[in-house]
């Protein structure tokens, strides 16, 4: 934040890592302060991952003091904590001010955005594997750059991170891994690994000894021989005083724990690691949200915050009368069903608040499981529970279920186990962008035998679908978008929906709109408009099920109407419209179909769903225009044929 235009701030003078290195050490705390102010100002306006970024300010400055990107390469896990890196690598100003907005910086690292972004991400647990691949490529090429993986403590709850860890020493002799330990995932970090890290960082005997002897060794010039002696001491004493760090058992040299807000200690440890001839892990302790009291007090809320007041930390209030979120309705319904039936369980992969499962955790804790960022395990764990007669519900964002595809096919669907999947964030996650959009699930699920795939038109139907899925003999997948529903009141008692049966909302004789989920309200508006502007009779069907599709209804309509239009919040390739086409083709029905859905490309981040829709020709006017053009084209051909 440049408070006075006449006195340039330190940050405003940073055009790249060279300028970070040129600052005197005593200027660095001021730079850190300015970065924090700038990030708070931007995220208070735009929303974003402020907590994680406030925690890595000193760490990122130290990385840029010691290493030189883009020659050296930083691979950030999740890459949601890359704002500081962006500010130090020539992206400050208007571009960062528009963070997560159309035309502004991405909320994650993105190779296309800057040569300093060595590897993109958005999903957790990928940094160590990718960095190992890059380090191995460097070794094979014979070049000398450094590769640094920056992983949060929760990354070590991910299977992929542990798979990579298992391969480090057999792949390279030179890799630096930073373990940024703030004890938090989005919620408090979970599992045995979190306990292990906590024991290391809080053991006073080891830490005092470590500190004194490290100071002694550091008083010598850094050199390979001294590294060797120092490391030998560390290995031996640590095994003696505390249980040995797990990382050493995997062949990495363990350095730390280091105070992640002490620039001097960070720089010294990074310099030391830079000269090591074996893979090194530096255990850095940081405070999530440091510099913003509200974020320190509420790390979960400020992990990924919506716009907030930078002074009080209060969120900008939603517009009064906004309908309830799908997440809240789902969370309340699951807690209610779980209270009624002890066999109903809720499982999350480190997303209790995002999915709405926090309520279950609070009200029926014995039926709630947070398994960490471990979607494969979440699905397999659910399969095991279902095999023993329970009714597990896996609440996983659509995009994160991609990671557990084998478990969905091989463990759940093949064995026809009754696991319910609630796929939140199906559709766009506009500010997050392509790593978080949930646009592929219908395509990858409807090809799997036994899967029942559905999407509610509103939040009341979501409750019916959850109730229905909990009574299915096999797996049920319910997809729904982020945020507010259509505003439907929730019935006192849910109803069982007949599986594979669509709902006719409006009859019509010229065009039938087959809409799935959140496209149903849009289809109803479109029908009115077409009837008004084109004087045609338009029917609307709430498809409810992408699989099994209501084939009988579809074929009976296709036999009598000239045009079917499908509408879905999903990619066209393999989606709901494709299912409609397949069903018609199998019945040798040639009724024309116009399919409305997302095109075959990755959709960028942007300020809003509406703007991203408009950019892809999916604004209401565009859709109406396409349907009208198709209708007129068909009508003119029919007239010609009649002549
Ligand atoms: C596969 C996957 N599942 C879930 C998430 C959601 N998510 C984003 S960040 C995060 C927690 C990351 O914690 P950590 O790595 O310790 O970093 P911190 O935010 O604490 O700095 C989670 C669960 C994700 N990005 N990817």
XYZ file of C-alpha atoms and ligand atoms in Angstrom:
669
model
C 0.000 0.000 0.000
C 1.684 3.214 -1.126
C 0.401 5.664 1.454
C 2.264 8.693 0.130
C 2.840 9.183 -3.587
C 5.973 11.302 -2.972
C 7.779 8.620 -0.913
C 8.023 5.397 -2.923
C 7.594 2.360 -0.750
C 10.175 -0.412 -0.762
C 7.647 -2.697 -2.394
C 6.926 -0.279 -5.206
C 10.626 -0.386 -6.107
C 10.712 -4.186 -6.422
C 10.536 -5.134 -10.071
C 11.930 -8.631 -9.579
C 14.084 -10.847 -7.350
C 17.235 -8.829 -8.115
C 15.722 -5.866 -6.258
C 14.900 -8.084 -3.270
C 18.563 -9.097 -3.076
C 19.701 -5.475 -3.360
C 17.929 -4.409 -0.151
C 19.932 -4.156 3.063
C 18.985 -6.788 5.664
C 17.622 -4.087 7.971
C 15.149 -3.006 5.255
C 13.557 -6.440 5.029
C 11.181 -6.139 8.014
C 9.757 -2.965 6.432
C 9.341 -4.780 3.135
C 7.522 -7.588 4.963
C 5.183 -5.036 6.572
C 4.413 -3.395 3.247
C 3.695 -6.753 1.620
C 1.275 -7.640 4.404
C -0.525 -4.287 4.074
C -0.784 -4.699 0.322
C -2.135 -8.252 0.525
C -4.681 -7.326 3.184
C -5.907 -4.419 1.085
C -6.264 -6.554 -2.046
C -7.937 -9.538 -0.438
C -10.263 -7.407 1.700
C -11.624 -6.155 -1.610
C -11.400 -9.258 -3.810
C -11.403 -12.129 -1.314
C -8.637 -14.732 -1.417
C -6.210 -16.893 0.536
C -5.048 -14.202 2.919
C -4.252 -16.416 5.952
C -1.772 -18.731 4.166
C -0.059 -15.773 2.454
C 0.355 -13.704 5.610
C 2.158 -16.720 7.075
C 4.791 -17.018 4.348
C 5.912 -13.401 3.924
C 9.358 -13.802 5.533
C 9.807 -17.277 4.057
C 9.167 -16.029 0.521
C 11.431 -13.005 0.956
C 14.183 -15.312 2.249
C 13.719 -17.663 -0.713
C 14.179 -14.762 -3.118
C 17.238 -13.516 -1.183
C 18.967 -16.878 -1.469
C 17.810 -18.268 -4.808
C 17.353 -16.685 -8.224
C 14.154 -17.406 -10.117
C 13.394 -18.137 -12.893
C 16.731 -20.017 -13.197
C 16.132 -21.652 -9.811
C 12.670 -23.059 -9.461
C 10.112 -22.842 -6.691
C 7.264 -25.333 -6.707
C 4.521 -24.245 -4.309
C 2.069 -26.862 -3.072
C -1.566 -25.889 -3.827
C 0.041 -22.571 -4.875
C -2.586 -20.638 -2.949
C 0.212 -19.050 -0.884
C 1.957 -17.522 -3.912
C 0.794 -13.886 -3.543
C 4.074 -12.797 -1.921
C 6.031 -14.529 -4.674
C 3.878 -12.718 -7.242
C 4.483 -9.338 -5.594
C 8.245 -9.959 -5.640
C 8.384 -11.153 -9.240
C 7.148 -8.125 -11.143
C 3.379 -8.531 -10.859
C 2.471 -5.775 -8.403
C 0.257 -2.847 -9.362
C -2.985 -3.076 -11.289
C -2.464 -6.750 -12.200
C -2.257 -7.838 -8.535
C -4.946 -5.334 -7.550
C -7.252 -7.340 -9.817
C -6.246 -10.611 -8.146
C -8.827 -13.340 -8.918
C -10.795 -10.935 -11.148
C -11.116 -10.962 -14.915
C -7.847 -9.760 -16.442
C -6.018 -9.838 -13.095
C -3.568 -12.235 -11.469
C -4.669 -15.797 -10.849
C -5.153 -16.816 -7.222
C -2.717 -19.673 -7.824
C 0.596 -20.026 -9.626
C 0.206 -20.374 -13.309
C 2.960 -21.136 -15.808
C 1.328 -18.952 -18.449
C 1.307 -15.975 -16.075
C 5.030 -15.618 -15.395
C 8.367 -17.352 -16.064
C 8.809 -17.228 -12.264
C 5.905 -19.665 -11.872
C 7.784 -22.895 -12.479
C 4.768 -25.143 -11.971
C 1.057 -24.456 -11.684
C -1.285 -25.951 -9.092
C -4.556 -25.544 -7.252
C -4.977 -29.088 -5.970
C -2.995 -30.099 -2.902
C -0.082 -32.492 -2.575
C 1.457 -32.118 -6.011
C 4.584 -30.028 -5.240
C 6.973 -32.717 -4.042
C 6.372 -35.046 -7.007
C 6.610 -32.227 -9.529
C 9.740 -30.781 -7.914
C 11.314 -34.223 -7.867
C 10.597 -34.566 -11.572
C 12.171 -31.172 -12.227
C 15.239 -31.956 -10.105
C 15.670 -35.274 -11.900
C 15.331 -33.530 -15.280
C 18.033 -31.100 -14.170
C 20.324 -33.998 -13.201
C 19.685 -35.761 -16.513
C 20.427 -32.565 -18.429
C 23.517 -31.862 -16.343
C 22.528 -28.303 -15.377
C 22.969 -26.847 -11.897
C 19.877 -24.841 -10.915
C 18.172 -25.395 -7.570
C 14.686 -26.819 -7.215
C 12.746 -25.969 -4.063
C 9.398 -27.537 -3.133
C 7.356 -25.478 -0.662
C 4.793 -27.717 1.028
C 2.339 -27.000 3.828
C 2.034 -29.435 6.720
C -1.311 -30.585 5.313
C 0.399 -31.609 2.060
C 1.806 -34.496 4.078
C -1.712 -35.839 4.617
C -1.841 -36.413 0.831
C -0.936 -39.799 -0.573
C 0.972 -38.289 -3.508
C 3.321 -36.389 -1.215
C 4.169 -39.599 0.610
C 4.629 -41.445 -2.698
C 7.079 -38.750 -3.776
C 8.858 -38.813 -0.420
C 9.397 -42.523 -0.904
C 11.208 -41.770 -4.170
C 13.325 -38.738 -3.297
C 16.657 -40.381 -2.544
C 16.452 -42.813 -5.418
C 15.771 -39.953 -7.858
C 18.129 -37.104 -6.981
C 20.884 -35.936 -4.673
C 19.808 -32.300 -4.790
C 16.363 -31.198 -3.740
C 15.284 -28.705 -1.119
C 11.938 -29.237 0.538
C 10.422 -26.564 2.754
C 7.851 -27.873 5.182
C 5.769 -24.817 6.076
C 4.226 -25.995 9.324
C 1.444 -23.777 10.668
C -0.530 -26.690 12.171
C -3.501 -25.863 9.977
C -4.948 -27.335 6.845
C -8.092 -25.321 6.134
C -9.365 -26.578 9.459
C -6.904 -27.845 12.086
C -4.567 -30.360 10.472
C -5.417 -33.979 11.281
C -3.794 -37.374 11.645
C -0.623 -39.035 12.838
C 1.674 -36.889 10.670
C 0.348 -33.717 12.287
C 1.028 -35.227 15.716
C 4.551 -36.239 14.639
C 5.386 -32.705 13.487
C 3.947 -31.268 16.634
C 6.155 -33.529 18.783
C 9.273 -32.448 16.888
C 8.531 -28.754 17.074
C 7.561 -28.688 20.725
C 10.288 -30.891 22.240
C 12.164 -28.406 24.477
C 15.211 -30.620 25.136
C 15.938 -31.190 21.518
C 15.226 -27.610 20.513
C 17.570 -26.053 23.109
C 20.396 -28.420 22.252
C 19.779 -28.021 18.579
C 19.850 -24.256 18.850
C 23.139 -24.112 20.810
C 25.045 -26.605 18.701
C 23.728 -25.189 15.453
C 24.990 -21.755 16.497
C 28.404 -23.318 17.156
C 28.600 -24.967 13.737
C 27.278 -21.896 11.957
C 30.192 -19.887 13.336
C 32.384 -21.759 10.827
C 32.349 -20.834 7.151
C 29.865 -22.928 5.208
C 31.602 -25.780 3.523
C 30.948 -29.304 2.476
C 33.089 -30.832 5.219
C 31.438 -28.783 7.957
C 28.027 -29.710 6.558
C 28.974 -33.326 6.842
C 30.100 -33.086 10.463
C 27.089 -30.994 11.421
C 24.663 -33.372 9.797
C 26.294 -36.357 11.427
C 25.852 -34.669 14.784
C 22.242 -33.861 14.038
C 21.417 -37.368 12.984
C 22.992 -38.884 16.022
C 21.699 -36.480 18.645
C 18.201 -36.348 17.291
C 17.895 -40.087 17.342
C 19.090 -39.926 20.917
C 16.945 -37.125 22.261
C 13.709 -37.493 20.329
C 12.281 -40.066 18.070
C 14.052 -39.519 14.775
C 12.286 -37.293 12.292
C 10.353 -39.354 9.812
C 11.999 -37.465 6.965
C 15.438 -38.752 7.879
C 14.103 -42.272 7.614
C 13.195 -41.399 4.035
C 16.795 -40.249 3.465
C 16.321 -36.475 3.623
C 18.432 -34.291 5.874
C 16.143 -32.634 8.369
C 16.922 -29.022 9.346
C 14.908 -27.197 11.930
C 12.515 -26.419 13.306
C 13.225 -22.858 12.164
C 11.240 -19.787 13.172
C 9.496 -18.936 9.906
C 9.265 -15.252 10.780
C 12.950 -14.825 11.560
C 14.488 -13.680 8.282
C 18.048 -14.152 9.460
C 17.475 -17.766 10.540
C 15.584 -18.531 7.351
C 18.319 -17.131 5.109
C 21.033 -19.020 7.013
C 19.202 -22.324 6.760
C 18.426 -21.838 3.079
C 22.065 -20.949 2.360
C 23.103 -24.052 4.240
C 20.660 -26.256 2.333
C 21.831 -24.766 -0.926
C 25.275 -26.262 -0.374
C 24.146 -29.693 0.780
C 24.912 -32.693 -1.370
C 21.857 -34.691 -0.293
C 18.137 -33.853 -0.374
C 17.213 -31.570 2.525
C 13.974 -30.791 4.316
C 13.752 -27.545 6.275
C 11.002 -27.582 8.862
C 9.741 -23.996 9.134
C 7.241 -22.961 11.793
C 4.903 -20.171 10.733
C 1.783 -18.463 12.048
C -1.124 -18.579 9.632
C -2.620 -15.094 9.285
C 0.320 -13.273 10.917
C -0.224 -9.517 10.795
C -4.018 -9.551 10.776
C -5.479 -10.243 14.206
C -8.788 -11.567 12.892
C -6.934 -14.053 10.652
C -4.764 -15.297 13.528
C -7.855 -15.732 15.700
C -9.935 -17.399 12.969
C -7.509 -19.303 10.717
C -10.259 -21.386 9.124
C -12.378 -18.415 8.094
C -9.362 -16.527 6.745
C -7.827 -19.482 4.909
C -9.786 -18.456 1.856
C -11.763 -15.377 2.821
C -14.586 -13.663 1.023
C -14.289 -9.842 0.995
C -13.883 -8.448 4.505
C -13.402 -5.219 6.421
C -9.600 -4.837 6.713
C -9.896 -3.248 10.160
C -12.469 -5.445 11.894
C -12.103 -8.590 9.758
C -15.904 -8.737 9.439
C -17.151 -10.150 6.163
C -19.010 -7.900 3.796
C -22.655 -8.748 4.519
C -24.590 -10.739 1.931
C -27.463 -8.896 0.291
C -30.544 -9.382 2.517
C -32.952 -11.972 1.140
C -30.217 -13.984 -0.622
C -31.383 -17.624 -0.817
C -29.607 -20.225 1.296
C -26.406 -21.829 0.091
C -26.519 -25.376 -1.235
C -23.697 -26.121 1.234
C -25.712 -25.020 4.272
C -28.822 -26.890 3.143
C -26.787 -30.044 2.509
C -24.998 -29.743 5.879
C -28.267 -29.306 7.778
C -29.948 -32.193 5.931
C -27.050 -34.567 6.522
C -26.879 -33.697 10.224
C -30.618 -34.342 10.467
C -30.448 -37.695 8.630
C -27.460 -38.713 10.759
C -29.339 -37.910 13.957
C -32.203 -40.091 12.736
C -29.995 -42.996 11.634
C -26.682 -43.919 13.302
C -25.617 -45.679 10.110
C -25.445 -42.382 8.210
C -21.874 -41.036 8.296
C -20.243 -37.937 6.814
C -16.702 -37.942 5.404
C -14.649 -34.954 4.268
C -11.150 -34.622 2.871
C -10.077 -31.583 4.923
C -13.045 -29.443 3.913
C -15.510 -29.454 6.836
C -16.563 -25.834 6.469
C -16.468 -25.599 2.655
C -18.703 -28.622 2.224
C -21.093 -27.774 5.057
C -20.057 -30.786 7.149
C -19.016 -28.660 10.146
C -22.589 -28.881 11.417
C -22.420 -32.691 11.464
C -19.046 -32.468 13.238
C -20.635 -30.263 15.879
C -23.946 -32.034 16.310
C -23.088 -35.699 15.745
C -19.272 -35.863 16.095
C -19.236 -39.663 16.306
C -20.594 -39.867 12.767
C -18.168 -37.352 11.247
C -14.725 -38.073 9.768
C -12.126 -35.600 8.483
C -9.473 -37.768 6.830
C -7.147 -34.961 5.692
C -6.417 -34.074 2.086
C -6.830 -37.695 1.111
C -9.657 -38.066 -1.388
C -8.573 -41.549 -2.519
C -8.615 -42.707 1.078
C -11.927 -40.932 1.765
C -13.616 -42.909 -1.024
C -12.024 -46.247 -0.131
C -12.734 -45.687 3.552
C -16.374 -45.034 2.635
C -16.411 -48.209 0.537
C -15.183 -50.198 3.538
C -17.834 -48.661 5.774
C -20.538 -49.377 3.194
C -19.356 -52.974 2.888
C -20.150 -53.340 6.595
C -23.670 -51.925 6.322
C -23.129 -48.189 6.956
C -24.442 -45.382 4.715
C -21.404 -43.139 4.216
C -21.702 -39.776 2.507
C -18.493 -38.454 0.924
C -18.706 -34.683 0.612
C -16.023 -33.825 -1.926
C -15.797 -30.927 -4.357
C -16.357 -32.072 -7.927
C -12.822 -31.067 -8.937
C -11.195 -32.960 -6.056
C -13.104 -36.166 -6.782
C -11.054 -36.372 -9.984
C -8.217 -37.591 -7.795
C -10.217 -40.570 -6.515
C -11.499 -41.817 -9.848
C -10.012 -45.290 -9.535
C -11.587 -45.765 -6.118
C -14.942 -44.625 -7.536
C -14.775 -47.226 -10.305
C -12.795 -50.088 -8.800
C -13.920 -50.014 -5.201
C -17.349 -48.399 -5.063
C -19.135 -48.863 -8.394
C -17.709 -52.258 -9.346
C -18.853 -53.646 -6.002
C -22.074 -51.638 -6.200
C -21.578 -50.305 -2.694
C -24.069 -47.777 -1.373
C -21.823 -44.754 -0.969
C -23.364 -41.316 -1.522
C -21.156 -38.656 -3.086
C -22.072 -35.017 -2.676
C -20.116 -33.127 -5.304
C -20.043 -29.523 -4.260
C -18.724 -26.762 -6.583
C -20.069 -28.558 -9.653
C -19.961 -25.817 -12.262
C -17.706 -22.777 -12.036
C -15.625 -21.576 -9.129
C -15.134 -18.252 -10.908
C -12.484 -16.538 -8.803
C -10.406 -19.690 -8.393
C -10.310 -20.687 -12.050
C -9.583 -23.843 -14.026
C -8.091 -25.907 -11.199
C -11.316 -25.521 -9.239
C -14.099 -25.542 -11.816
C -16.216 -28.694 -11.510
C -17.010 -29.222 -15.163
C -16.073 -32.838 -15.872
C -17.907 -35.023 -13.354
C -20.935 -36.044 -15.435
C -18.614 -37.179 -18.220
C -16.380 -39.228 -15.971
C -19.198 -40.678 -13.881
C -21.953 -41.527 -16.308
C -19.740 -44.033 -18.149
C -19.325 -46.094 -14.965
C -21.823 -48.941 -14.483
C -24.056 -48.783 -11.357
C -23.519 -45.030 -10.910
C -26.653 -42.947 -10.424
C -25.831 -39.326 -11.300
C -28.193 -36.508 -10.402
C -28.404 -32.758 -9.979
C -31.173 -30.872 -8.137
C -32.938 -27.874 -9.629
C -33.001 -26.177 -6.215
C -31.994 -26.675 -2.599
C -35.232 -28.468 -1.643
C -34.636 -31.050 -4.345
C -31.074 -31.454 -3.030
C -32.545 -32.697 0.258
C -34.824 -35.094 -1.655
C -31.849 -36.368 -3.631
C -29.760 -36.926 -0.509
C -32.686 -38.804 1.047
C -33.129 -40.823 -2.160
C -29.435 -41.632 -2.455
C -29.357 -42.840 1.139
C -31.971 -45.421 0.096
C -30.257 -46.596 -3.104
C -28.856 -50.134 -3.247
C -25.647 -48.800 -4.873
C -23.667 -45.583 -5.358
C -25.337 -42.202 -5.827
C -23.622 -39.026 -7.031
C -25.287 -35.653 -6.414
C -23.699 -32.595 -8.024
C -24.569 -29.013 -7.154
C -22.932 -25.623 -7.609
C -21.256 -23.246 -5.229
C -23.377 -20.735 -3.358
C -26.986 -19.711 -3.309
C -29.739 -22.036 -4.473
C -32.882 -20.985 -6.295
C -34.568 -19.876 -3.070
C -36.973 -22.810 -2.733
C -38.418 -23.419 0.746
C -37.407 -26.781 2.228
C -40.326 -29.197 2.748
C -40.890 -30.518 6.250
C -40.271 -34.096 5.080
C -38.161 -35.129 2.079
C -39.594 -37.408 -0.591
C -38.047 -40.387 -2.344
C -37.544 -39.523 -6.012
C -38.221 -42.284 -8.527
C -34.770 -43.087 -9.912
C -34.386 -42.199 -13.584
C -37.588 -40.190 -13.745
C -37.563 -36.603 -14.954
C -40.083 -33.924 -14.001
C -42.142 -32.117 -16.639
C -42.387 -28.514 -15.489
C -44.122 -27.128 -18.554
C -45.596 -28.760 -21.604
C -44.882 -27.491 -25.113
C -45.395 -28.601 -28.672
C -42.543 -26.995 -30.661
C -39.399 -27.006 -28.557
C -38.617 -28.963 -25.377
C -35.871 -27.662 -23.107
C -34.206 -30.509 -21.198
C -32.371 -28.845 -18.335
C -30.201 -30.300 -15.601
C -29.841 -28.842 -12.100
C -29.141 -25.134 -11.847
C -29.962 -24.713 -15.551
C -33.648 -25.415 -14.835
C -34.531 -21.880 -13.648
C -32.662 -20.544 -16.677
C -34.648 -22.879 -18.943
C -37.931 -21.617 -17.473
C -36.926 -18.023 -18.221
C -35.772 -19.011 -21.709
C -39.086 -20.753 -22.419
C -41.039 -17.613 -21.539
C -38.825 -15.496 -23.731
C -39.068 -17.848 -26.731
C -42.831 -18.008 -26.419
C -43.003 -14.215 -26.259
C -40.526 -13.436 -29.020
C -40.955 -16.364 -31.421
C -44.584 -17.307 -30.749
C -43.637 -20.948 -30.267
C -44.837 -23.393 -27.656
C -41.933 -24.406 -25.417
C -41.867 -27.207 -22.854
C -39.418 -27.508 -19.948
C -38.173 -30.737 -18.359
C -36.228 -30.908 -15.107
C -34.074 -33.920 -16.009
C -33.003 -34.644 -12.405
C -30.939 -37.655 -13.490
C -28.043 -37.523 -15.946
C -27.907 -41.267 -15.430
C -30.189 -43.139 -15.748
C -31.817 -40.696 -18.120
C -35.612 -40.686 -18.449
C -35.480 -42.364 -21.830
C -39.196 -43.046 -22.138
C -40.106 -39.420 -21.620
C -37.368 -38.248 -23.975
C -38.389 -40.592 -26.794
C -42.069 -39.829 -26.422
C -41.363 -36.092 -26.712
C -38.820 -36.471 -29.515
C -41.438 -38.344 -31.527
C -43.714 -35.288 -31.608
C -41.650 -32.074 -31.239
C -39.337 -30.659 -33.927
C -36.496 -29.534 -31.597
C -34.932 -30.654 -28.302
C -32.539 -28.305 -26.474
C -30.310 -29.526 -23.630
C -28.889 -27.177 -20.983
C -26.151 -28.141 -18.526
C -23.505 -26.500 -16.335
C -20.812 -28.927 -17.511
C -18.576 -29.461 -20.538
C -20.433 -30.532 -23.651
C -18.037 -33.400 -24.321
C -19.504 -36.466 -22.672
C -21.985 -34.498 -20.593
C -25.732 -34.486 -20.131
C -26.476 -33.395 -23.711
C -24.289 -36.233 -24.955
C -26.382 -38.646 -22.893
C -29.536 -37.285 -24.556
C -27.966 -37.713 -28.012
C -26.867 -41.275 -27.228
C -30.342 -42.236 -26.069
C -31.943 -40.790 -29.189
C -29.390 -42.447 -31.466
C -29.871 -45.832 -29.835
C -33.585 -45.546 -30.598
C -32.760 -44.404 -34.193
C -34.537 -41.140 -33.473
C -33.260 -38.230 -35.584
C -35.015 -35.314 -33.900
C -32.578 -32.354 -33.955
C -30.861 -31.499 -30.673
C -29.191 -28.204 -29.770
C -26.772 -28.662 -26.853
C -25.911 -25.778 -24.501
C -22.896 -26.275 -22.199
C -19.248 -25.374 -21.686
C -16.874 -25.664 -24.659
C -13.860 -27.964 -24.981
C -11.303 -25.656 -23.347
C -10.126 -24.783 -19.831
C -12.101 -21.819 -18.524
C -9.967 -19.073 -16.942
C -10.672 -17.429 -13.600
C -12.870 -14.347 -13.716
C -14.850 -11.850 -11.700
C -18.149 -13.714 -11.887
C -19.957 -16.676 -13.418
C -21.958 -14.268 -15.578
C -18.833 -12.710 -17.104
C -17.270 -16.107 -17.798
C -20.526 -17.322 -19.340
C -20.667 -14.269 -21.566
C -17.049 -14.825 -22.658
C -18.015 -18.329 -23.826
C -21.211 -17.313 -25.604
C -23.386 -18.686 -22.800
C -25.096 -15.502 -21.565
C -28.929 -15.725 -21.616
C -29.062 -13.577 -24.788
C -26.520 -15.839 -26.528
C -28.442 -18.977 -25.605
C -31.750 -17.491 -26.724
C -30.103 -16.349 -29.972
C -28.787 -19.833 -30.686
C -32.083 -21.546 -29.998
C -33.989 -19.023 -32.107
C -31.517 -19.391 -34.993
C -31.817 -23.171 -34.874
C -35.599 -22.999 -34.698
C -35.805 -20.610 -37.666
C -33.397 -22.751 -39.656
C -35.501 -25.864 -39.013
C -38.730 -23.999 -39.774
C -37.414 -22.674 -43.093
C -36.336 -26.183 -44.117
C -39.756 -27.565 -43.179
C -41.476 -24.834 -45.228
C -39.227 -25.616 -48.227
C -39.940 -29.313 -47.867
C -43.690 -28.604 -47.735
C -43.467 -26.564 -50.963
C -6.861 -32.351 -3.690
C -7.279 -31.157 -2.884
N -8.143 -31.315 -1.875
C -8.524 -30.246 -1.149
C -8.040 -29.003 -1.432
C -8.530 -27.788 -0.670
N -7.422 -27.136 0.063
C -6.813 -26.045 -0.413
S -5.593 -25.513 0.575
C -5.906 -26.727 1.697
C -5.125 -26.796 2.968
C -3.676 -26.633 2.726
O -3.005 -26.675 3.941
P -1.445 -26.539 3.959
O -0.869 -27.275 2.796
O -0.953 -26.913 5.299
O -1.189 -25.006 3.662
P -1.663 -23.729 4.501
O -2.900 -23.229 3.835
O -1.900 -24.140 5.918
O -0.538 -22.775 4.373
C -6.948 -27.545 1.270
C -7.481 -28.693 2.007
C -7.154 -28.882 -2.511
N -6.660 -27.700 -2.891
N -6.779 -29.974 -3.207
